[in-house]
Amino acid sequence: MIDLYTWTTPNGRKVSILLEELGVPFTVKPVDIGKDEQFAPDFLKIAPNNRIPAIVDHETGVHMSESGAIMLYLADKYGRFRAEGQEYWRMVEWLMWQMGGLGPICGQVHHFVKYNPGKSAYAEDRFGTEARRLYRVLNDRLTGRDYVAGDGAGIYTVADMAIWPWISRHEWQQIDLADYPALRDWYRGIAERPAVQRGYHLPHFTADIPTG
Ligand SMILES: N[C@@H](CCC(=O)N[C@@H](CS)C(=O)NCC(=O)O)C(=O)O
């Protein structure tokens, strides 16, 4: 059994979506970051950076924070939702692109554009422009293929699952998916997956998945 410490955010949803896709038993442990529960001493023992998500795998004794590491751990443990051979590293490349680029930049867009509009025109422009550049890069990657990694049209991997929840916040980022048609097709296709719909609404329902 796996315990998933999470909240209703893109980083949390990456892992709840993957666990739903895997179909393995897991227990959701909500960590309300709006109430500073991420600073609780017991949580800090498994997530020293006081951020969700984190897991405890009772089958192996592994406890882990950092969503990118968790995605790779689970893909390797179950041998699913990962590309093979050279494409394994293409998958890791796009996972790192999300972890080092899309996620942090969109997080700043949420901070300045959604929650603090008007406080810094410079920051809104800088991070908004960079988010649009990243959307363009992703759209280019998805043009002519179905998923970011894998031979041929690609296969659905943890890299897609890591990127998708950030794109699901495109309205917060004031980005219109119509400007990125290949990305929009990819977004909509993944949104239709039942496991994604279940994972998105953990630890609880907030709103319907944006249609894009
Ligand atoms: N690099 C981390 C980032 C995790 C992260 O930023 N989590 C946010 C929610 S999306 C959080 O827990 N924030 C709590 C806080 O800022 O105190 C990961 O990918 O797991």
Coordinates of C-alpha atoms and ligand atoms in Angstrom, one line a residue, residues 9-12 14 33 38-39 50-53 65-68 99 166, ligand 1:
T9 CA -2.6 21.5 -7.0
P10 CA -0.7 20.6 -10.3
N11 CA 2.2 19.0 -8.5
G12 CA -0.1 16.9 -6.3
K14 CA 0.6 14.5 -11.2
I33 CA -1.3 23.8 2.3
Q38 CA 3.0 21.0 5.1
F39 CA 5.0 22.3 8.1
N50 CA 7.7 21.2 3.2
R51 CA 6.0 20.7 -0.2
I52 CA 3.4 18.3 -1.5
P53 CA 3.4 15.7 -3.0
S65 CA 9.1 13.9 -1.9
E66 CA 9.7 15.8 -5.2
S67 CA 7.1 14.9 -7.8
G68 CA 9.6 14.2 -10.6
M99 CA 10.2 20.2 -13.3
W166 CA 0.1 22.5 -15.4
Ligands
LIG1 N1 9.6 20.6 -6.8 C1 8.5 20.2 -6.0 C2 7.5 21.4 -5.8 C3 6.3 21.0 -5.0 C4 5.5 22.3 -4.7 O1 5.8 23.4 -5.0 N2 4.3 22.0 -4.0 C5 3.5 23.1 -3.6 C6 2.0 22.8 -4.1 S1 2.0 22.7 -5.9 C7 3.5 23.2 -2.1 O2 3.4 22.2 -1.4 N3 3.5 24.4 -1.6 C8 3.5 24.6 -0.2 C9 4.3 25.8 0.3 O3 4.6 26.6 -0.6 O4 4.5 25.9 1.4 C10 7.8 19.0 -6.6 O5 7.7 19.0 -7.8 O6 7.3 18.1 -5.8

